[in-house]
XYZ file of N, CA, C and O in Angstrom:
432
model
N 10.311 2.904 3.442
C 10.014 2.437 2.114
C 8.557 2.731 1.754
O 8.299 3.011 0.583
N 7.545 2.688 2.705
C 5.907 2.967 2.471
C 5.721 4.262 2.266
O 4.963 4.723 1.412
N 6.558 5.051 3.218
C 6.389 6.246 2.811
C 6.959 7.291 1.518
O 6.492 8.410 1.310
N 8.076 6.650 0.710
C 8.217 6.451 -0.339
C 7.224 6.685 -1.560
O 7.554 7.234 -2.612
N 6.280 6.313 -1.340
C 5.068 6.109 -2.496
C 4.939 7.058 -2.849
O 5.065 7.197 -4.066
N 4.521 8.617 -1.777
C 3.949 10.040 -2.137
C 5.220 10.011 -3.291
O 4.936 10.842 -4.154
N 6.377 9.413 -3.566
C 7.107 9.932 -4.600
C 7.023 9.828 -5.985
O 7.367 10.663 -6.822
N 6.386 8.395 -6.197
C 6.236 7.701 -7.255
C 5.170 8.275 -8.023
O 4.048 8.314 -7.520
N 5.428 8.850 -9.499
C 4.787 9.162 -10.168
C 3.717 8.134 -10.542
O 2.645 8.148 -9.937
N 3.922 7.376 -11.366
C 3.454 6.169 -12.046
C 4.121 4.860 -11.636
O 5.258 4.820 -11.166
N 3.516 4.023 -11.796
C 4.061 2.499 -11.360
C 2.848 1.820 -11.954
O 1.879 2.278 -11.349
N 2.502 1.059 -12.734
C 2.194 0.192 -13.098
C 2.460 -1.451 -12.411
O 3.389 -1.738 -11.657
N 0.960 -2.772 -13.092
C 1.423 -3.928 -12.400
C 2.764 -4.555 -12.357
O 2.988 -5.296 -11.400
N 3.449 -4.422 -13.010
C 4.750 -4.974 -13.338
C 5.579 -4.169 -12.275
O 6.443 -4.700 -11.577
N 5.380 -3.388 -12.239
C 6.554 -2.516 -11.059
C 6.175 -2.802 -9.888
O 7.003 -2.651 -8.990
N 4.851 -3.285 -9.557
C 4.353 -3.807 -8.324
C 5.240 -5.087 -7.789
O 5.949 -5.244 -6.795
N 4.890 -5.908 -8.868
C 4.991 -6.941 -9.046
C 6.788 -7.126 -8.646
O 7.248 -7.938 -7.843
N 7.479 -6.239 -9.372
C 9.249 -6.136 -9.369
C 9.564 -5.260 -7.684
O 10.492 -5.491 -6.908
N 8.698 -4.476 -7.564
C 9.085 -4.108 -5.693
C 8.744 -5.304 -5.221
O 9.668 -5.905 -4.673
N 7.538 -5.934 -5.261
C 7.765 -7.012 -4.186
C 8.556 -7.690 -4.274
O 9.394 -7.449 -3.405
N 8.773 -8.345 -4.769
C 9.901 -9.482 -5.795
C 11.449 -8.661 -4.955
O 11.921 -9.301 -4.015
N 11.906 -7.771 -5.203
C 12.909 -7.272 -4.728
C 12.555 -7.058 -2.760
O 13.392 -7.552 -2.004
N 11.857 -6.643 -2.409
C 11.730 -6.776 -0.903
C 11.771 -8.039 -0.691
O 12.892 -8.433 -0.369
N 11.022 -8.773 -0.746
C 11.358 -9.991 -0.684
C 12.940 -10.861 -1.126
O 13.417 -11.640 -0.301
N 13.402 -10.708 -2.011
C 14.756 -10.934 -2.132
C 15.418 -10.163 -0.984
O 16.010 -10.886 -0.182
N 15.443 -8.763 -0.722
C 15.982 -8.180 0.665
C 16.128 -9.385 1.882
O 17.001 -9.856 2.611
N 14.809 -9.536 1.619
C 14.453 -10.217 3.136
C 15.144 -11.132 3.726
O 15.478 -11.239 4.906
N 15.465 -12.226 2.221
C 15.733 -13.182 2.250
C 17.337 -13.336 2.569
O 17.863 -14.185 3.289
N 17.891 -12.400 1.916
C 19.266 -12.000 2.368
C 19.712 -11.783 3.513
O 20.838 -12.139 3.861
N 18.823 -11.120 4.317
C 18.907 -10.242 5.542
C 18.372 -11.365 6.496
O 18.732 -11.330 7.673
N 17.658 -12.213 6.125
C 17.276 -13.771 6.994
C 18.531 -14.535 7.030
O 19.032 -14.819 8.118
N 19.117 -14.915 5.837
C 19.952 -15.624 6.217
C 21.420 -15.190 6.725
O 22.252 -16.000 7.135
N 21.619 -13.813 6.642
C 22.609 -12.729 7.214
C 22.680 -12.811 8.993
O 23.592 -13.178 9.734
N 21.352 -12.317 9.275
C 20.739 -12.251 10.722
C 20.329 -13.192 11.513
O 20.285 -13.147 12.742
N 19.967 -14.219 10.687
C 18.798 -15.511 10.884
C 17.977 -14.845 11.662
O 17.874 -15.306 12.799
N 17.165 -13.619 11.340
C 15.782 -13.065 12.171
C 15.315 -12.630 10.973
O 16.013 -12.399 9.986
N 13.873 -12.492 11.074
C 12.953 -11.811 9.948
C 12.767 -10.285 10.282
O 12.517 -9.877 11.416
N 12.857 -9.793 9.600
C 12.553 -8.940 9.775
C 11.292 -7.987 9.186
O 11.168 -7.535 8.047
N 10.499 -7.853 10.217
C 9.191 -7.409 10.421
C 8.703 -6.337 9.187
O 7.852 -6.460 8.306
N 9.729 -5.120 9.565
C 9.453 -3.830 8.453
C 9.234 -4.086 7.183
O 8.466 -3.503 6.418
N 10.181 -5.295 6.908
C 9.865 -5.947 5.237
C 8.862 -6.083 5.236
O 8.081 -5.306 4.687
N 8.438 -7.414 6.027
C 6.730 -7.613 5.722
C 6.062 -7.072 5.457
O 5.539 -7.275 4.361
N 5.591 -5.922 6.361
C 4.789 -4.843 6.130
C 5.071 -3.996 4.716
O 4.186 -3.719 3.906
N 6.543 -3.625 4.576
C 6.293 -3.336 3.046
C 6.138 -3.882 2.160
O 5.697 -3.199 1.235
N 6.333 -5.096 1.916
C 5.493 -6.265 1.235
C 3.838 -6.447 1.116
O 3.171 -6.808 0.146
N 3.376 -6.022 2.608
C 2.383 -5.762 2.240
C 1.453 -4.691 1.613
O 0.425 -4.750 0.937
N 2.285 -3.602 2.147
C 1.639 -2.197 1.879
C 1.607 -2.556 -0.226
O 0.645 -2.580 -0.993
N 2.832 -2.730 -0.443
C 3.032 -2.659 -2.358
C 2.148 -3.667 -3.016
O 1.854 -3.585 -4.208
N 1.598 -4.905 -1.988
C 0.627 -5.738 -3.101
C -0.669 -5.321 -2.682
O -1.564 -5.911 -3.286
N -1.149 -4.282 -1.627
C -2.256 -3.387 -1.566
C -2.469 -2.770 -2.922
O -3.640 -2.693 -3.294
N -1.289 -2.206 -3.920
C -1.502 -1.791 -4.762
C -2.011 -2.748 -6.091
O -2.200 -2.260 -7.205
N -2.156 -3.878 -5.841
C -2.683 -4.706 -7.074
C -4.585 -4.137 -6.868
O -5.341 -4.033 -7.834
N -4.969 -3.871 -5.515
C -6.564 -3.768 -5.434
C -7.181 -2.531 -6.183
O -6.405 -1.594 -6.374
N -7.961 -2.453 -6.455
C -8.753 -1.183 -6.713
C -8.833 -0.442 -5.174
O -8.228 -0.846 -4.181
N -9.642 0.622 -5.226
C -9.459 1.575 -4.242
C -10.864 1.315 -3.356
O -11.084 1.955 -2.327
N -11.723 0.371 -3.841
C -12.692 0.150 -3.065
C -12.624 -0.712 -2.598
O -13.309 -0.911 -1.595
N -11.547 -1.901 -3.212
C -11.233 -3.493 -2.212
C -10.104 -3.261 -1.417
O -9.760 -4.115 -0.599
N -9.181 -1.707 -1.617
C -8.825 -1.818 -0.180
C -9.760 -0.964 0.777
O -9.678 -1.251 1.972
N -10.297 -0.347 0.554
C -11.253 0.511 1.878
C -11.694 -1.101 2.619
O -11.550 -1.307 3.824
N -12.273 -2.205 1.591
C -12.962 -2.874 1.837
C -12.288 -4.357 3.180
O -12.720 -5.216 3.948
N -10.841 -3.688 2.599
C -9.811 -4.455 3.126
C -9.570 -4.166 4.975
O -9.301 -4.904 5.923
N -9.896 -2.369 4.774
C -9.331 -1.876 6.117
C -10.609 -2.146 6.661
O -10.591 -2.924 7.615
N -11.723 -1.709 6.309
C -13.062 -1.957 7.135
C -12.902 -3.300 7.832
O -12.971 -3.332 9.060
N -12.638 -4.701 6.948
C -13.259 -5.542 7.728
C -11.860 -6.470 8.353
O -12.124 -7.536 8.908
N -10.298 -6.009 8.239
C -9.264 -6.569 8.740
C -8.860 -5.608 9.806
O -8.025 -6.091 10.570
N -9.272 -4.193 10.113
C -8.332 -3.197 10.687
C -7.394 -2.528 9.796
O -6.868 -3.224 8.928
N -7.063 -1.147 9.875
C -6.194 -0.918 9.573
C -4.425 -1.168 9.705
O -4.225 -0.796 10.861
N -3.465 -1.469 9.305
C -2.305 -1.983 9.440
C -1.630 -0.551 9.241
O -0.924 -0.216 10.192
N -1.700 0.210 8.358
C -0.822 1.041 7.931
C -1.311 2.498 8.473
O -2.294 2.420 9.209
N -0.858 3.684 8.270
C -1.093 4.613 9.468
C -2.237 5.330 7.780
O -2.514 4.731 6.742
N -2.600 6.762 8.222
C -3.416 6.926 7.612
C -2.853 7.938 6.448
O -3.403 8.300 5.408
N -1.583 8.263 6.979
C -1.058 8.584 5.210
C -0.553 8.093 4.422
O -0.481 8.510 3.266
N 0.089 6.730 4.997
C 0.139 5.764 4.060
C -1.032 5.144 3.013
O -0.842 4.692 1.884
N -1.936 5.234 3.538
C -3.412 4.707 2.925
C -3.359 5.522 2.164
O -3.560 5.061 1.040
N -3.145 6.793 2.170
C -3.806 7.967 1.450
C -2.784 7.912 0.172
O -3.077 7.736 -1.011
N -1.045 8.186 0.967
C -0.588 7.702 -0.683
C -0.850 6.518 -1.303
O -0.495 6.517 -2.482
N -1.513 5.180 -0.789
C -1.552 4.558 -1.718
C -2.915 4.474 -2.941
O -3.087 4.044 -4.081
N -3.700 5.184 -1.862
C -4.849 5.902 -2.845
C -4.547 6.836 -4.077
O -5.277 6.895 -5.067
N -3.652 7.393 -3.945
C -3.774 9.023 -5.155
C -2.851 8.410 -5.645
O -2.893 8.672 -6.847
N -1.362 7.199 -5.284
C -0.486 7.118 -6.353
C -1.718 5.764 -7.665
O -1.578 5.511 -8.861
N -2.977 5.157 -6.438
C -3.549 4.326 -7.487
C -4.546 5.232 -8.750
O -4.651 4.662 -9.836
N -5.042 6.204 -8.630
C -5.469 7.524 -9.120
C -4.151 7.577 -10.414
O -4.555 7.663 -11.573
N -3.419 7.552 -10.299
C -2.246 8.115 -11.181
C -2.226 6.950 -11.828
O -2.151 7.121 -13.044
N -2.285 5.212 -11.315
C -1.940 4.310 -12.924
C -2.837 3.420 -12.984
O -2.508 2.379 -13.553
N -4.323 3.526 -12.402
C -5.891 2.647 -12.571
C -6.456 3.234 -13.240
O -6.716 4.379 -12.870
N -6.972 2.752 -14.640
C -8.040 3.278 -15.626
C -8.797 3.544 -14.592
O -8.695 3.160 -13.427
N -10.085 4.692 -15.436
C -11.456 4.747 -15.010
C -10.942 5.295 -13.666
O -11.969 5.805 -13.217
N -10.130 5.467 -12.898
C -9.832 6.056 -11.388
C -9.516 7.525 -11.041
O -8.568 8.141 -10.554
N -10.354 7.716 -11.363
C -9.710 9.629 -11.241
C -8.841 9.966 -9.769
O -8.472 9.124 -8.950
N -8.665 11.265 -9.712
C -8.058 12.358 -8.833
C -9.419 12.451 -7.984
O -9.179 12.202 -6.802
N -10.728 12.723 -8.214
C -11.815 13.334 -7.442
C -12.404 11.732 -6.495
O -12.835 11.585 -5.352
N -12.161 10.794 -7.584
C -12.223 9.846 -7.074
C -11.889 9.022 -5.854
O -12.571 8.364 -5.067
N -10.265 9.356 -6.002
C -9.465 9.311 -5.105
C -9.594 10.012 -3.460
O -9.630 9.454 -2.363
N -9.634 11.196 -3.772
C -10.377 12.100 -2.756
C -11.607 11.855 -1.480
O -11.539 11.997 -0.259
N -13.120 11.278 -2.715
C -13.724 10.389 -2.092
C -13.440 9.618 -1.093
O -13.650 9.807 0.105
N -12.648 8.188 -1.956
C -11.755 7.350 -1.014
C -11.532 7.765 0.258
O -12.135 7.294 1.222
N -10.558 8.766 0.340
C -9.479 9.521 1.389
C -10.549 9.837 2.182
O -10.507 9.632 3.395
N -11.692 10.406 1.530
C -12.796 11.343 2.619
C -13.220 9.807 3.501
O -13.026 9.582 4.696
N -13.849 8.886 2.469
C -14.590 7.635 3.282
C -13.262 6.959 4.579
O -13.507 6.712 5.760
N -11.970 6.808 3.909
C -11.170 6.724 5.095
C -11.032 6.771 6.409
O -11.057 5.904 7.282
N -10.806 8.498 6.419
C -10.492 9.480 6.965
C -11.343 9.548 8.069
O -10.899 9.748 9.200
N -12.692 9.377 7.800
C -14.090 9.223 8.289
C -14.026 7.598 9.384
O -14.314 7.326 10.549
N -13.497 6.871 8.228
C -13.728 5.094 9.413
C -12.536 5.195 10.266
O -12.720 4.951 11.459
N -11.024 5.594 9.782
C -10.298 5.780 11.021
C -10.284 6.630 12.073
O -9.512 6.438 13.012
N -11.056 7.569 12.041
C -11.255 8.591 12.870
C -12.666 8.049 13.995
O -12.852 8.492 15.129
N -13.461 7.071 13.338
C -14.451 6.591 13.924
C -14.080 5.464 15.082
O -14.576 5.128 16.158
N -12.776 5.002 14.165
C -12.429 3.993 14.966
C -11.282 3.738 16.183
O -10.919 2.692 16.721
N -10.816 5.320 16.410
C -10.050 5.688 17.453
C -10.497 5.606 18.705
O -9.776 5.949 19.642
């Protein structure tokens, strides 16, 4: 499902807002189906409300929590935020990816 994103043209807050809302309904189904949680949800739960941040409160996110998600996940969620954040360009984005690219590689 995270990796998914490179697909998404546009998504706006409301579509954020309606994936989580729907993973979460998944979950909840699949809890009381299984009676186990299941983990993968979470994480995509988390990866989609990453997308409410700007692109500098999540760098700001991975710097000081660790990274959770692998590093192309980060990256699509960088360029799909490029595609529906005012003021957020493509070159912008890039940046981002470079400053990334740079702390996870530092931090191997």
């Amino acid at each position: 499902m995270r990796g998914s994103t490179r697909h998404i043209q546009k998504i706006n807050p409301n579509g954020i807002k309606k994936m989580c809302r729907t993973i979460f309904s998944i979950q909840q189904n699949l809890t009381n189906i299984t009676m186990a949680r299941e983990h993968d949800l979470d994480l995509a739960r988390q990866y989609f409300e990453l997308l409410h941040l700007n692109a500098d409160e999540l760098l700001k996110v991975i710097f000081e929590q660790g990274a959770v998600f692998t590093e192309d996940e980060y990256e699509n969620a960088i360029l799909l935020m490029s595609r529906f954040k005012p003021n957020f360009s493509e070159e912008s984005a890039k940046a981002r990816i470079s400053q990334l690219t740079e702390y996870l590689n530092e931090s191997i």
